[in-house]
Short mmCIF file of C-alpha atoms in Angstrom, two decimals:
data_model
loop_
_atom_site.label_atom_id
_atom_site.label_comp_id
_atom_site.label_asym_id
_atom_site.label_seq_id
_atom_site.Cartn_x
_atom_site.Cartn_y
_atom_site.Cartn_z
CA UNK A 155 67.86 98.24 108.61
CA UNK A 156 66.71 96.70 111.93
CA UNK A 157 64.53 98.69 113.95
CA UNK A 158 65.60 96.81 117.31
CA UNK A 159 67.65 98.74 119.79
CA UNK A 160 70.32 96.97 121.69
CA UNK A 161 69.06 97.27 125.52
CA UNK A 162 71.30 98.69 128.14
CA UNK A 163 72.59 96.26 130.91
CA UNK A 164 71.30 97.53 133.96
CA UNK A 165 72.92 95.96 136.87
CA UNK A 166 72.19 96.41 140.73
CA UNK A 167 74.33 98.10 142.93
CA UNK A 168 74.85 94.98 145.13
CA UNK A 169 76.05 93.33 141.77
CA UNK A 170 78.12 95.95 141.10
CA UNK A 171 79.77 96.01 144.65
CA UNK A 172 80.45 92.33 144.75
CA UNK A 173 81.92 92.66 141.20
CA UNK A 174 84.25 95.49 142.52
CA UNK A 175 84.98 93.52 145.61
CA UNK A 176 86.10 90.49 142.97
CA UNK A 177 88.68 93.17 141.43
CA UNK A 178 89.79 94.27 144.37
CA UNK A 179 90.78 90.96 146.05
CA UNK A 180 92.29 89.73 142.55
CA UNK A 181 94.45 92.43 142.58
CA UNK A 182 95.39 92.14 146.01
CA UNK A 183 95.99 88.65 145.31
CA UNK A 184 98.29 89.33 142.39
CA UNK A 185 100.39 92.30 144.25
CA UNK A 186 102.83 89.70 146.11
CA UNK A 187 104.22 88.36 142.91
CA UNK A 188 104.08 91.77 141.13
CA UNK A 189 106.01 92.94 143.94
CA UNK A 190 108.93 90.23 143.34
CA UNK A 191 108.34 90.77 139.79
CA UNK A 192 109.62 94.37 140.05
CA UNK A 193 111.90 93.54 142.71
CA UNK A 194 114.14 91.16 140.90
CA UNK A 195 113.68 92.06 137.23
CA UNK A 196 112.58 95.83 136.68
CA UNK A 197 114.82 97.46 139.68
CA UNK A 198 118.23 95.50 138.29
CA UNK A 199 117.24 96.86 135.03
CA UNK A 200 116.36 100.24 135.49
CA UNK A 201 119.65 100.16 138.24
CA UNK A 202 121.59 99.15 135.34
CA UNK A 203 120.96 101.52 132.86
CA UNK A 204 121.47 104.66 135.72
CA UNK A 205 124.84 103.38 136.57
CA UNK A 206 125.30 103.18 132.56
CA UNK A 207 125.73 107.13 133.16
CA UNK A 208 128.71 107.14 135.99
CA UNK A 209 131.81 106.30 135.83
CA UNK A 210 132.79 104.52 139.20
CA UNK A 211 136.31 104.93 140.64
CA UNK A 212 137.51 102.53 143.58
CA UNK A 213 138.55 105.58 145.43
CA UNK A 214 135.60 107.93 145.18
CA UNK A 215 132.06 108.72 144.80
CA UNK A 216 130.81 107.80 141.40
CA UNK A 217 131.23 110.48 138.52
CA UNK A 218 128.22 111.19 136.06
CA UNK A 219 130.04 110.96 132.02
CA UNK A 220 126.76 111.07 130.48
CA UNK A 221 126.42 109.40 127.05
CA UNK A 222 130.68 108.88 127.18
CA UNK A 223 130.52 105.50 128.51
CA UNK A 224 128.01 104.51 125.34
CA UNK A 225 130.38 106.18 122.35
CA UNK A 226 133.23 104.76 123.99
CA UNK A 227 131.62 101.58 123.44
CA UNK A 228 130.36 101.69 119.84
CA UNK A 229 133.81 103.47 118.88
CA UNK A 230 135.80 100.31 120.33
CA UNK A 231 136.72 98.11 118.04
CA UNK A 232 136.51 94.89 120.53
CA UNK A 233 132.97 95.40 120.69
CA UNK A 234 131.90 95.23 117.42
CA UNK A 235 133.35 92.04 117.25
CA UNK A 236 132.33 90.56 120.13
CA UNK A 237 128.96 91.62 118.95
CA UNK A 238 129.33 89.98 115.07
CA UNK A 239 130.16 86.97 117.27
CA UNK A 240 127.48 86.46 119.56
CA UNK A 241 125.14 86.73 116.23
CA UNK A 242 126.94 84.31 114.46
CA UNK A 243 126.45 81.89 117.66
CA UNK A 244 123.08 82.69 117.84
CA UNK A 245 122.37 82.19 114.33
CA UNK A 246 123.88 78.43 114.83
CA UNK A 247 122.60 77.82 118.20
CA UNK A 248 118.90 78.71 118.09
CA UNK A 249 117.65 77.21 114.63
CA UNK A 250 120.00 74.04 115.63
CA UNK A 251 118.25 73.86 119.05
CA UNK A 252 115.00 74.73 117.92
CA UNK A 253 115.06 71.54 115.35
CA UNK A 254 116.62 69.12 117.99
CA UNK A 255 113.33 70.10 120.16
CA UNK A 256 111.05 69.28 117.73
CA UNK A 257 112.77 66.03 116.06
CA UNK A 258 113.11 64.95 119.75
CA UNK A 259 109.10 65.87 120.47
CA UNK A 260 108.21 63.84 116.99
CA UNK A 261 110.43 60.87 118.01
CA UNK A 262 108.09 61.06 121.51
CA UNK A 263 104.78 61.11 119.97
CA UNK A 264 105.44 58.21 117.67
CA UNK A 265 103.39 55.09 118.38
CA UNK A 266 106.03 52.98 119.16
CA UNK A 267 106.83 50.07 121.96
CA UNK A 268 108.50 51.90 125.24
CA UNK A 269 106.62 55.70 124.30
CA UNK A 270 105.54 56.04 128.46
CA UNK A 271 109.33 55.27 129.33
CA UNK A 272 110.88 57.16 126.51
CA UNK A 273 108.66 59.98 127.57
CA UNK A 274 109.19 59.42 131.24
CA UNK A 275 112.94 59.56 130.31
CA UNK A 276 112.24 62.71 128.45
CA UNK A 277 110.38 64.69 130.91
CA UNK A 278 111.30 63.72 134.75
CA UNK A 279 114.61 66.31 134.24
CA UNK A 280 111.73 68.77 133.59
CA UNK A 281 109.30 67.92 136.05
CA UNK A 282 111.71 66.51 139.02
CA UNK A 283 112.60 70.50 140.19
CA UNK A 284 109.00 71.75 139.82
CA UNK A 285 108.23 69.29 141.99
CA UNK A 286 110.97 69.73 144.77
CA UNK A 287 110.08 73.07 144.82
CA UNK A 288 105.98 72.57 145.65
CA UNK A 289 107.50 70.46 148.35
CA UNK A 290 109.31 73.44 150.28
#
């Protein structure tokens, strides 16, 4: 067993201030995109599920059915298979595109004659709109 003791940290209050100040204007800095964040992906969301509730009418005020609109779902028929078939397209879609992305990144990396324009070819779709956009 060690008879050293671990020594506290002792840091000055200026230190501590200008650390705090560093937090603060990260934060501040961050806030903008949080804000659009929540604007355009948790409000839709959370607007989504609350409307789950009503039942909307084209000639009145919407009308609150609870948990109906839900077992009305899961008791239809329709949706079961409509949901069997979006599995069965994602089971074929997403391993297929998944090895097409990386037979296409092996065929890129191979030292070949042509790799700069082959992966020019490859990557300007990508990189053309990112750019565009730094230009607005």
């Amino acid at each position: 067993m060690s008879d050293l003791a671990a020594q506290p940290i002792t840091t000055s209050r200026r230190a501590q201030r200008h650390a705090w100040r560093n937090s603060v204007n990260a934060w501040l800095l961050l806030l903008p995109a949080a804000v659009l964040l929540a604007t355009f992906t948790h409000y839709p969301i959370v607007a989504t599920i609350q409307h789950s509730f009503f039942i909307t009418r084209r000639s009145g005020d919407p009308l609150f059915v609870g948990f109906d609109n839900y077992r009305s779902m899961f008791e239809d028929s329709i949706f079961w298979k409509v949901l069997w078939n979006n599995f069965i397209f994602a089971a074929g879609t997403i391993p297929t595109s998944i090895a097409l992305a990386l037979l296409m990144a092996l065929w890129v990396n191979r030292n070949m004659r042509g790799r700069g324009f082959l992966r020019l070819a490859y990557f300007t779709p990508t990189i053309l709109p990112m750019i565009a956009v730094a230009n607005i």
